[in-house]
mmCIF file of C-alpha atoms in Angstrom:
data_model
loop_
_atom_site.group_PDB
_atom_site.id
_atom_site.type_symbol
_atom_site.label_atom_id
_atom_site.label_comp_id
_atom_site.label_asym_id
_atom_site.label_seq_id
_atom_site.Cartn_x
_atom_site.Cartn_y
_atom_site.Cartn_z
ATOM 1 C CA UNK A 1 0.000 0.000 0.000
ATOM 2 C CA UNK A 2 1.324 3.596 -1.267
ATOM 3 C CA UNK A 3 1.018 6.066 1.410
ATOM 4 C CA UNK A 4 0.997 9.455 1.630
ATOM 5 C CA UNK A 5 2.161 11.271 5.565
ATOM 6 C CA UNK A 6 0.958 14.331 6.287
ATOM 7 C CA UNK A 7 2.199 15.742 9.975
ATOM 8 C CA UNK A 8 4.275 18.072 11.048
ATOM 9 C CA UNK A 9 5.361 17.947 15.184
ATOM 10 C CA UNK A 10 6.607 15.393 17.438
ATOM 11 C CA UNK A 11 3.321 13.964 18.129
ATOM 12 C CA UNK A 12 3.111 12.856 14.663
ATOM 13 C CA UNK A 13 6.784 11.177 14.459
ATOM 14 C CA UNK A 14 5.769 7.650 16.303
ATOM 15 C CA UNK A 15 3.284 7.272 13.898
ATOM 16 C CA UNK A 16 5.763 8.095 11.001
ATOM 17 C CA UNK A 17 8.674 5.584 12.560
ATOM 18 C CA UNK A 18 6.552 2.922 13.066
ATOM 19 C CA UNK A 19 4.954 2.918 9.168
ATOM 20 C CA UNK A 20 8.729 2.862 8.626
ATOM 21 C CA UNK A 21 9.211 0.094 10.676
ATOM 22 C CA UNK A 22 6.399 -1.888 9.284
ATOM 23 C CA UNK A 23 8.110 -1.147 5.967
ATOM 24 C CA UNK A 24 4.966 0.705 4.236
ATOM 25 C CA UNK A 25 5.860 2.536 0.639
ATOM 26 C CA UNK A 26 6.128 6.215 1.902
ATOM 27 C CA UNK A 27 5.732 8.153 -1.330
ATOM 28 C CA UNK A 28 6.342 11.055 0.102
ATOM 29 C CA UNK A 29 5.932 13.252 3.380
ATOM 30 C CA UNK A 30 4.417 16.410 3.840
ATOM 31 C CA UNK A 31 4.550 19.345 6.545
ATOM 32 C CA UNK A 32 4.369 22.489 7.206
ATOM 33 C CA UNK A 33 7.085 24.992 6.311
ATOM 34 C CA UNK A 34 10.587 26.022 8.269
ATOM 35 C CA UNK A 35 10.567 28.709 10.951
ATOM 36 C CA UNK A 36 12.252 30.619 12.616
ATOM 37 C CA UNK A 37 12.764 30.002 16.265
ATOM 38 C CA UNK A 38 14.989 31.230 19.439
ATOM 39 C CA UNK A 39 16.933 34.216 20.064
ATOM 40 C CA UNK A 40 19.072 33.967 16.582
ATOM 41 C CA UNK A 41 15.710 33.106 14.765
ATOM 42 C CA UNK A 42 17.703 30.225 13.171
ATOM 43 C CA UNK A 43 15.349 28.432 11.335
ATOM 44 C CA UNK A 44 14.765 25.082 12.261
ATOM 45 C CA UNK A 45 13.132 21.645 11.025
ATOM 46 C CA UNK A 46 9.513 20.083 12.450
ATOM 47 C CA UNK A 47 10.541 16.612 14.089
ATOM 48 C CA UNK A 48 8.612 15.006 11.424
ATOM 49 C CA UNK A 49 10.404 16.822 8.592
ATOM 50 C CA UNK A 50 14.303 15.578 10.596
ATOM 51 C CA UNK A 51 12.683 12.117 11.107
ATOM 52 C CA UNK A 52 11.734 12.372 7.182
ATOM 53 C CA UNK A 53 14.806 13.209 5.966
ATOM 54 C CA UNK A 54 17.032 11.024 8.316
ATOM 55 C CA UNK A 55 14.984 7.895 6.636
ATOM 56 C CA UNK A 56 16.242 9.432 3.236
ATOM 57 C CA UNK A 57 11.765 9.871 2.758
ATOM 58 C CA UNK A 58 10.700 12.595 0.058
ATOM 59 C CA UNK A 59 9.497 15.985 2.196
ATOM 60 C CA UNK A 60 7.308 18.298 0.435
ATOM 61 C CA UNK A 61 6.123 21.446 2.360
ATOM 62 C CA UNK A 62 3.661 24.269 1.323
ATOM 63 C CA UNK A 63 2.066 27.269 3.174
ATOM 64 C CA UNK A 64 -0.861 25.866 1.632
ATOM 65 C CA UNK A 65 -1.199 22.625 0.478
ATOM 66 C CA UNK A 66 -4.807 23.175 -0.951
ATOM 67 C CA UNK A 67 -2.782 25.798 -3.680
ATOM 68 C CA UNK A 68 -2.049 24.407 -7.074
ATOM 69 C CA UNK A 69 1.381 23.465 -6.145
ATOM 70 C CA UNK A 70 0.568 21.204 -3.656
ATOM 71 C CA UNK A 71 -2.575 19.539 -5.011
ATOM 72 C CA UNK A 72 -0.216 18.333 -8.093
ATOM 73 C CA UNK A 73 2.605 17.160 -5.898
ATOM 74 C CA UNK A 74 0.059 14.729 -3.985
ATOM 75 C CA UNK A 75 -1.576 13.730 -7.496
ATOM 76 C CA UNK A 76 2.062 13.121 -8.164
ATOM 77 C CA UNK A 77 2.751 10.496 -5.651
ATOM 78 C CA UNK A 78 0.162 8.131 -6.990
ATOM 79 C CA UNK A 79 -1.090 7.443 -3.781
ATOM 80 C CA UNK A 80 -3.497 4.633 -2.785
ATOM 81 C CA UNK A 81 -4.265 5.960 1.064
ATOM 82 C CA UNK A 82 -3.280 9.662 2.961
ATOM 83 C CA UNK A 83 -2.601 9.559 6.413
ATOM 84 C CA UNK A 84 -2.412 12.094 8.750
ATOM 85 C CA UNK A 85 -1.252 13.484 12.209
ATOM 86 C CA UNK A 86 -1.536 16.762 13.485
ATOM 87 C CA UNK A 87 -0.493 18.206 10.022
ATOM 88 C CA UNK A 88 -1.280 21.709 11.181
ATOM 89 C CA UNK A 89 -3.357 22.555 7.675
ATOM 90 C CA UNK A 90 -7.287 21.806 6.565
ATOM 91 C CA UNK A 91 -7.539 19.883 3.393
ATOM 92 C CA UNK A 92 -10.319 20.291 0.925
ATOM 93 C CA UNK A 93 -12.643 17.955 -0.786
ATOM 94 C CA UNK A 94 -10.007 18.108 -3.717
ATOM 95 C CA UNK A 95 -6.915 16.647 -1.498
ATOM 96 C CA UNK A 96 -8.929 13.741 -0.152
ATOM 97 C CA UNK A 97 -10.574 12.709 -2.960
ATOM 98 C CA UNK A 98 -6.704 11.729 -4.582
ATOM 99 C CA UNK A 99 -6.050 8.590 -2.692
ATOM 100 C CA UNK A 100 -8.120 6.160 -3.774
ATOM 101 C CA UNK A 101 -8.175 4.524 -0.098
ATOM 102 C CA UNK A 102 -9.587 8.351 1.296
ATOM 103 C CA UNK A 103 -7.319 9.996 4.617
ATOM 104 C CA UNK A 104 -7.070 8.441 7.813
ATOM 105 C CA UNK A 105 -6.531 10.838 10.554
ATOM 106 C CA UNK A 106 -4.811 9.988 14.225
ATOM 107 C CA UNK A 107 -6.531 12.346 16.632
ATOM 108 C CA UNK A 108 -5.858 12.926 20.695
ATOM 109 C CA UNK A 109 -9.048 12.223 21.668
ATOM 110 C CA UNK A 110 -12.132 10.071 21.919
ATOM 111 C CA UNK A 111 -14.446 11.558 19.196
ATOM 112 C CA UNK A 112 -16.426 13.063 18.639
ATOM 113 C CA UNK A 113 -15.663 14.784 22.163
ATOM 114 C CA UNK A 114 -12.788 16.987 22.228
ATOM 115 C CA UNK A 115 -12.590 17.987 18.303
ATOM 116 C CA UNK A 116 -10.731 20.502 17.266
ATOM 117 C CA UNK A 117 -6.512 21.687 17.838
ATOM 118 C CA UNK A 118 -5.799 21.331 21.255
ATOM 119 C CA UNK A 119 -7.874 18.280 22.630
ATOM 120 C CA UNK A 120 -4.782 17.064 25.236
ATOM 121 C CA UNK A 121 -4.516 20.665 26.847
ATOM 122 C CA UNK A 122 -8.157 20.634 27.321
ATOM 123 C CA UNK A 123 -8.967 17.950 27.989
ATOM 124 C CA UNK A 124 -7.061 17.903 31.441
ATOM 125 C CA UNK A 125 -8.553 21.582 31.627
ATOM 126 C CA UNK A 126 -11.690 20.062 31.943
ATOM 127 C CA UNK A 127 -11.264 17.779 34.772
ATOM 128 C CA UNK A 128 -11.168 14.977 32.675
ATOM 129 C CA UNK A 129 -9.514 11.488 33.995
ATOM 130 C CA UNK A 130 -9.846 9.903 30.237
ATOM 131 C CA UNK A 131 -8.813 10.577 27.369
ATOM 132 C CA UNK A 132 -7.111 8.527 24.044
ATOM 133 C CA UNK A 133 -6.756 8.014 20.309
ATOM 134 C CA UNK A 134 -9.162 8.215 17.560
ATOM 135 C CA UNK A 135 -8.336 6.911 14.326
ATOM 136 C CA UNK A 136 -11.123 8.229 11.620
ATOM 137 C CA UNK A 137 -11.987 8.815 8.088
ATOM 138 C CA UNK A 138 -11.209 12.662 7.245
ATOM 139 C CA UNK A 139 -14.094 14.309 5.259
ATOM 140 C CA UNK A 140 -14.271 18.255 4.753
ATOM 141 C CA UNK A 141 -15.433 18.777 7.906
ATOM 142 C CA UNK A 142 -13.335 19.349 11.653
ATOM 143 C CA UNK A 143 -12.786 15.876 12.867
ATOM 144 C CA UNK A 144 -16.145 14.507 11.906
ATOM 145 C CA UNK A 145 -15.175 11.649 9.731
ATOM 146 C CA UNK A 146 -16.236 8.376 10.308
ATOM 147 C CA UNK A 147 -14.821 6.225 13.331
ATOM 148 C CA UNK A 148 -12.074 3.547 12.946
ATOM 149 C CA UNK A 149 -10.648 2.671 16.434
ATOM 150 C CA UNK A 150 -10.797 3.886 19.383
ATOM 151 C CA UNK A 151 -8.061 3.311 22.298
ATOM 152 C CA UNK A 152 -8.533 4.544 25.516
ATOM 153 C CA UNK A 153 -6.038 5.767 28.919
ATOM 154 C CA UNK A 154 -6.446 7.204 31.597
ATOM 155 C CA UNK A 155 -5.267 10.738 33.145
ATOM 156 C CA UNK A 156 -3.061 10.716 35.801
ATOM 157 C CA UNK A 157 -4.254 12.984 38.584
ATOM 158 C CA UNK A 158 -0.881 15.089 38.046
ATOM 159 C CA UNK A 159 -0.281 14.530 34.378
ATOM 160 C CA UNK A 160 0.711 17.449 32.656
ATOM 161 C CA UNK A 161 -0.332 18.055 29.066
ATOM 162 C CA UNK A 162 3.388 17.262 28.415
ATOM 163 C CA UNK A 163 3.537 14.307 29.437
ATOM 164 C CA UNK A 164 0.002 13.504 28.231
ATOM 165 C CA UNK A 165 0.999 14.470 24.645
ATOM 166 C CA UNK A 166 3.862 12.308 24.435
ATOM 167 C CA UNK A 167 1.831 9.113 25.459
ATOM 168 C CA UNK A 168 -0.845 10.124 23.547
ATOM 169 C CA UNK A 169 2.005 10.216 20.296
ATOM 170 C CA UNK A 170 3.178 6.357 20.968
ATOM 171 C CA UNK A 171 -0.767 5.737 21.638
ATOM 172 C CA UNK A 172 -1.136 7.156 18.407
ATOM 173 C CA UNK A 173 1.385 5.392 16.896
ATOM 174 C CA UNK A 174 -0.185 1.867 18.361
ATOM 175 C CA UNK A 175 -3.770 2.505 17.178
ATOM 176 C CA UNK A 176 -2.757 3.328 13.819
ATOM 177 C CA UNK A 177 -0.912 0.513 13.051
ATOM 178 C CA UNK A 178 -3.686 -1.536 14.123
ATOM 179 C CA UNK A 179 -6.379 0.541 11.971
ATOM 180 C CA UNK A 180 -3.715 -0.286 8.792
ATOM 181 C CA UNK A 181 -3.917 -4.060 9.740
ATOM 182 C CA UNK A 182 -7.569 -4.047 10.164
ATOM 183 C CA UNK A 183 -8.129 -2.087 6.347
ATOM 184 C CA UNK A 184 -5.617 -4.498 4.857
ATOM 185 C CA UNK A 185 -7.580 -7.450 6.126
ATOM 186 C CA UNK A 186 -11.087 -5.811 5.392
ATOM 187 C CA UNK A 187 -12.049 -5.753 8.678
ATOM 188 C CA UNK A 188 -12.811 -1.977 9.355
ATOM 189 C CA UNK A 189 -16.156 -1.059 9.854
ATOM 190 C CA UNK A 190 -16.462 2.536 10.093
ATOM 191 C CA UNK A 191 -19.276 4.132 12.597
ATOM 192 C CA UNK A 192 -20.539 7.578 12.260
ATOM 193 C CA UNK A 193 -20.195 10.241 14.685
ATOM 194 C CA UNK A 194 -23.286 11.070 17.139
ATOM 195 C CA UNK A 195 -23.156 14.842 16.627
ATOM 196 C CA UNK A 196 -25.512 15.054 19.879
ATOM 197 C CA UNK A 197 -21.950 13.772 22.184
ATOM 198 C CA UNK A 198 -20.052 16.165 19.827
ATOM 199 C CA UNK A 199 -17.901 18.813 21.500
ATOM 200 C CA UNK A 200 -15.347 21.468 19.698
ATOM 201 C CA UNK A 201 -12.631 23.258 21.516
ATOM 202 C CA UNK A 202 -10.652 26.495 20.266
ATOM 203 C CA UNK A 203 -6.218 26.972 19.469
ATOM 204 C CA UNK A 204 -4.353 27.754 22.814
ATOM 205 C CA UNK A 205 -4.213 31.751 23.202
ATOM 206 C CA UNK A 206 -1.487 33.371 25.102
ATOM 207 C CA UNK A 207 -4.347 34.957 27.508
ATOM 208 C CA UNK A 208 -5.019 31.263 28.920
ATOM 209 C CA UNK A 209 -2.236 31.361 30.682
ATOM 210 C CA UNK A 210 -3.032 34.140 33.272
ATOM 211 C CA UNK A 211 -4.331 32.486 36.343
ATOM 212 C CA UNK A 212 -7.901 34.159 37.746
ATOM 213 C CA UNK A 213 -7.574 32.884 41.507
ATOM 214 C CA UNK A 214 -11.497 33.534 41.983
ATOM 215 C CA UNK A 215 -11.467 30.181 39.834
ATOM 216 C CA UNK A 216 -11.765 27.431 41.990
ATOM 217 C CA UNK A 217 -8.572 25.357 43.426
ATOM 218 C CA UNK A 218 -9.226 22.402 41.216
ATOM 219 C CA UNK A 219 -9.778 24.616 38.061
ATOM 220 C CA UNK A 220 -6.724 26.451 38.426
ATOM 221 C CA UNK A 221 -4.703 23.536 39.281
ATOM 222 C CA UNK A 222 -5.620 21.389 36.019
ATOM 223 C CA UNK A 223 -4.556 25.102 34.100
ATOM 224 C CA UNK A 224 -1.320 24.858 35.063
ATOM 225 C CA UNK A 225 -0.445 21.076 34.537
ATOM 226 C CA UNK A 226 -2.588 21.373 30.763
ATOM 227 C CA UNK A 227 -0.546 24.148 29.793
ATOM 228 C CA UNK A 228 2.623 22.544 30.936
ATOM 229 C CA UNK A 229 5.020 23.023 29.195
ATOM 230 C CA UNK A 230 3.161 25.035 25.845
ATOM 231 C CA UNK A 231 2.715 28.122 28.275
ATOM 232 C CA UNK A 232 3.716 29.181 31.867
ATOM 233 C CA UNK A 233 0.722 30.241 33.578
ATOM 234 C CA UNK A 234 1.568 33.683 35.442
ATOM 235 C CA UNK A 235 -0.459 36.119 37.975
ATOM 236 C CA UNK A 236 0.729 39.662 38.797
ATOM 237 C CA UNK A 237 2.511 40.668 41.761
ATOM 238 C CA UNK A 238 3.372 43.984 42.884
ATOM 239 C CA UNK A 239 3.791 45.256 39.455
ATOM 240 C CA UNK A 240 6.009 42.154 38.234
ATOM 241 C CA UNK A 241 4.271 39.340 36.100
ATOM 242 C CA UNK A 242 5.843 35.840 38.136
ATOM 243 C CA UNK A 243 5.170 32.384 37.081
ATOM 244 C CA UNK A 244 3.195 30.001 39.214
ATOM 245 C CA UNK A 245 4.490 26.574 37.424
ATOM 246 C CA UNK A 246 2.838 23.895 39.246
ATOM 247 C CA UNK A 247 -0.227 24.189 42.000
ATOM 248 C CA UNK A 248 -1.464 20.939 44.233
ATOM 249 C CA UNK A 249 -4.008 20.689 46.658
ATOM 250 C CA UNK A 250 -3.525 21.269 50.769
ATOM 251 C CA UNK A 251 -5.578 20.273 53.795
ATOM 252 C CA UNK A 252 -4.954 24.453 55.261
ATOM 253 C CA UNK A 253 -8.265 25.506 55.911
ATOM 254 C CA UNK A 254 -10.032 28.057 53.849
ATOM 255 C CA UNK A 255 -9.228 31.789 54.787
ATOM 256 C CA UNK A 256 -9.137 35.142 53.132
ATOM 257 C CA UNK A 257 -10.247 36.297 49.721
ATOM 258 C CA UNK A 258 -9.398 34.804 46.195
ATOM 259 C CA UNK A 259 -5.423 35.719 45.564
ATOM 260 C CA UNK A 260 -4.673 36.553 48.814
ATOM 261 C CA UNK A 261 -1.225 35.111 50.329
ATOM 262 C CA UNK A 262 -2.549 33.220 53.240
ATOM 263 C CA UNK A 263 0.728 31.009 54.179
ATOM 264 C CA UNK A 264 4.351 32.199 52.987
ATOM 265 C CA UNK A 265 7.440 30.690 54.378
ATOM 266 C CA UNK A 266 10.064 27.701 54.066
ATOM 267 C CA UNK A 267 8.565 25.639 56.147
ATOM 268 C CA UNK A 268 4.963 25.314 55.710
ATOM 269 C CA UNK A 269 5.447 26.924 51.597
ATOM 270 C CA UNK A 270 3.369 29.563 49.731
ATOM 271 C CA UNK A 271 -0.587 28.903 50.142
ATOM 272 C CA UNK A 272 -3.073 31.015 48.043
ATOM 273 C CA UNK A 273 -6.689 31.710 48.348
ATOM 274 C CA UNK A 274 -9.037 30.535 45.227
ATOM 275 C CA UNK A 275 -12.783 30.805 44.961
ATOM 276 C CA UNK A 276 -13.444 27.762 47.067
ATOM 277 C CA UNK A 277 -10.177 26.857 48.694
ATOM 278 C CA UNK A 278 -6.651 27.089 49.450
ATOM 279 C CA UNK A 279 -3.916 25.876 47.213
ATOM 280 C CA UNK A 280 -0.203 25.298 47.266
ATOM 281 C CA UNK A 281 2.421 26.906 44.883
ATOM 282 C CA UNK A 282 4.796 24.370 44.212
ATOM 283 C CA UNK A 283 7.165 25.602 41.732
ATOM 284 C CA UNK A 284 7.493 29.311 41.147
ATOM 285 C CA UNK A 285 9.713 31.477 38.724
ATOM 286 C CA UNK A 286 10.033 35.230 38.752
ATOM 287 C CA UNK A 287 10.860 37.487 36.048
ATOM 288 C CA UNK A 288 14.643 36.892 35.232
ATOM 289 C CA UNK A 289 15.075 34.028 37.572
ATOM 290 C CA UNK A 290 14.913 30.112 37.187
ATOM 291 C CA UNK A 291 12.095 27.608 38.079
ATOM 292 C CA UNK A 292 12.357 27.101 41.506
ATOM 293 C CA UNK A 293 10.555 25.154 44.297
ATOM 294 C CA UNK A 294 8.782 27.197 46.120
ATOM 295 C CA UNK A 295 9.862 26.517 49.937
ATOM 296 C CA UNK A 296 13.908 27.456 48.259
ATOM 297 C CA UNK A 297 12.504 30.082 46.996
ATOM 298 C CA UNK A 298 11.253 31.551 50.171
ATOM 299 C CA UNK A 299 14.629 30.305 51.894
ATOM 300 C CA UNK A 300 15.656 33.885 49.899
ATOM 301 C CA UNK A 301 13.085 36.152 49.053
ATOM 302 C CA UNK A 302 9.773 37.200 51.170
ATOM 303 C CA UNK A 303 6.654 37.384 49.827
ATOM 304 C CA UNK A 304 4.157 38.204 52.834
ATOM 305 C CA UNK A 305 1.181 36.602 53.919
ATOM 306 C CA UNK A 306 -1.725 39.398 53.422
ATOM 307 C CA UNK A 307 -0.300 40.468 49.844
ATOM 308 C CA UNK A 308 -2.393 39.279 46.638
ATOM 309 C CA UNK A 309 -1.729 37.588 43.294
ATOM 310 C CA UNK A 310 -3.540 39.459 40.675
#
């Protein structure tokens, strides 16, 4: 079976490797284009395009694959299925209807909740304690093709959308290669979408990250682990914008309004008011400095009890 890859960052790569590994005919690879990145704005490679060209695989890369340009070079590869994973583009009707096998897409979460960009990051935002891999057919629409397989894990109760995403990739990776087995042996049975269990979720913004401590303690905790390590969540403090990097749960009772300082020192840490209740800061970073455990940080710089995060 001819295949052609569509993904661009690390979460696609495991799924790339292992149709390596399971020696598929890779026709080509697509993803989106160089940029710039870092202090020297060197431009750098996706990790698919590095794992592409490593496995001596043809990359192709367009700001728009639905121009001209890039409708020809898939016509060009001749081939018989399109797979995709977290490519970064829409296609149109035109682009799918090239492989005579349609697009399979490998999707971080159980569809049809969860569509759109960012389903790892929200889903822990949510509260959720599962989570997993869709494979489905792509149509025009956003992620409401037809159902594959479904594989399912669980969300550990500290899991940050780091580590989420990287389980989810190898999850990926599994499911697909499964789905591939199943279509080769005629044994897929596609299942529509109920659009009534349907749910869509926006891109990350850079606004997400500022903490609101009238939120409640659990919300504001599952902010800071989903946006781990994509953004540092952040509150204002006397005029200074500090990072708040990691927030658990504590048994101090509840005291004082939202944002207020209620504990600060080495010993017992740095405990903030929310809506409903307390929470510890963990891990703390202030402008300039380096991520630091809270207690340490305390060991050398005061913040009082009475003072507010904003």
């Amino acid at each position: 079976m001819r295949i052609a890859f569509l993904g661009t960052p690390d979460f696609a790569v495991p799924s790339l490797e292992m149709l390596i590994k399971q020696q598929h005919d890779i026709a080509g690879v697509f993803c989106q284009p160089d940029r710039k990145s870092g202090r020297g704005h060197k431009v750098s490679f996706s990790p698919v395009k590095e794992t592409a060209l490593t496995q001596g695989l043809p990359v192709f890369q367009f700001d728009k694959i639905k121009s001209p340009e890039g409708v020809a070079a898939l016509k060009s590869l001749d081939a018989d299925l399109m797979i995709t994973a977290a490519f970064g583009q829409i296609l149109s009707q035109e682009i799918l209807d090239i492989p005579r096998l349609g697009c399979i897409n490998v999707h971080a979460s159980l569809l049809p909740k969860y569509r759109g960009a960012a389903p790892v990051q929200w889903a822990i935002m949510n509260g959720e304690t599962e989570t997993g891999i869709t494979t489905m057919m792509t149509n025009a629409g956003l992620d409401t093709g037809d159902i594959l397989l479904k594989k399912k894990t669980k969300i550990g109760e500290t899991e940050t959308g780091g580590g989420l995403y990287q389980r989810l990739a190898v999850l990926g990776a599994q499911t697909l290669k499964e789905t591939l087995e199943q279509l080769e042996a005629g044994k897929l049975k596609p299942e529509k979408q109920d659009e009534a269990q349907a749910s869509y979720y926006p891109m990350l913004t850079k606004d997400m990250a500022k903490l609101d401590f009238s939120q409640s303690a659990n919300d504001l905790i599952n902010q800071v682990r989903a946006l781990d390590p994509v953004m540092k969540c952040f509150v204002n403090y006397n005029g200074e914008s500090v990072k708040l990097l990691k927030l658990s749960r504590t048994a101090v009772s509840p005291s004082g309004k939202p944002g207020e300082i209620i504990v600060s020192d080495p010993k017992s840490g740095l405990i903030v008011m929310t809506g409903d209740m307390p929470v510890m800061v963990d891990e703390i970073q202030m402008p300039g400095g380096k991520r630091m455990n809270a207690k340490d940080f305390l060991r050398g710089r005061s913040i009082p009890a009475g003072e507010f995060f904003e």
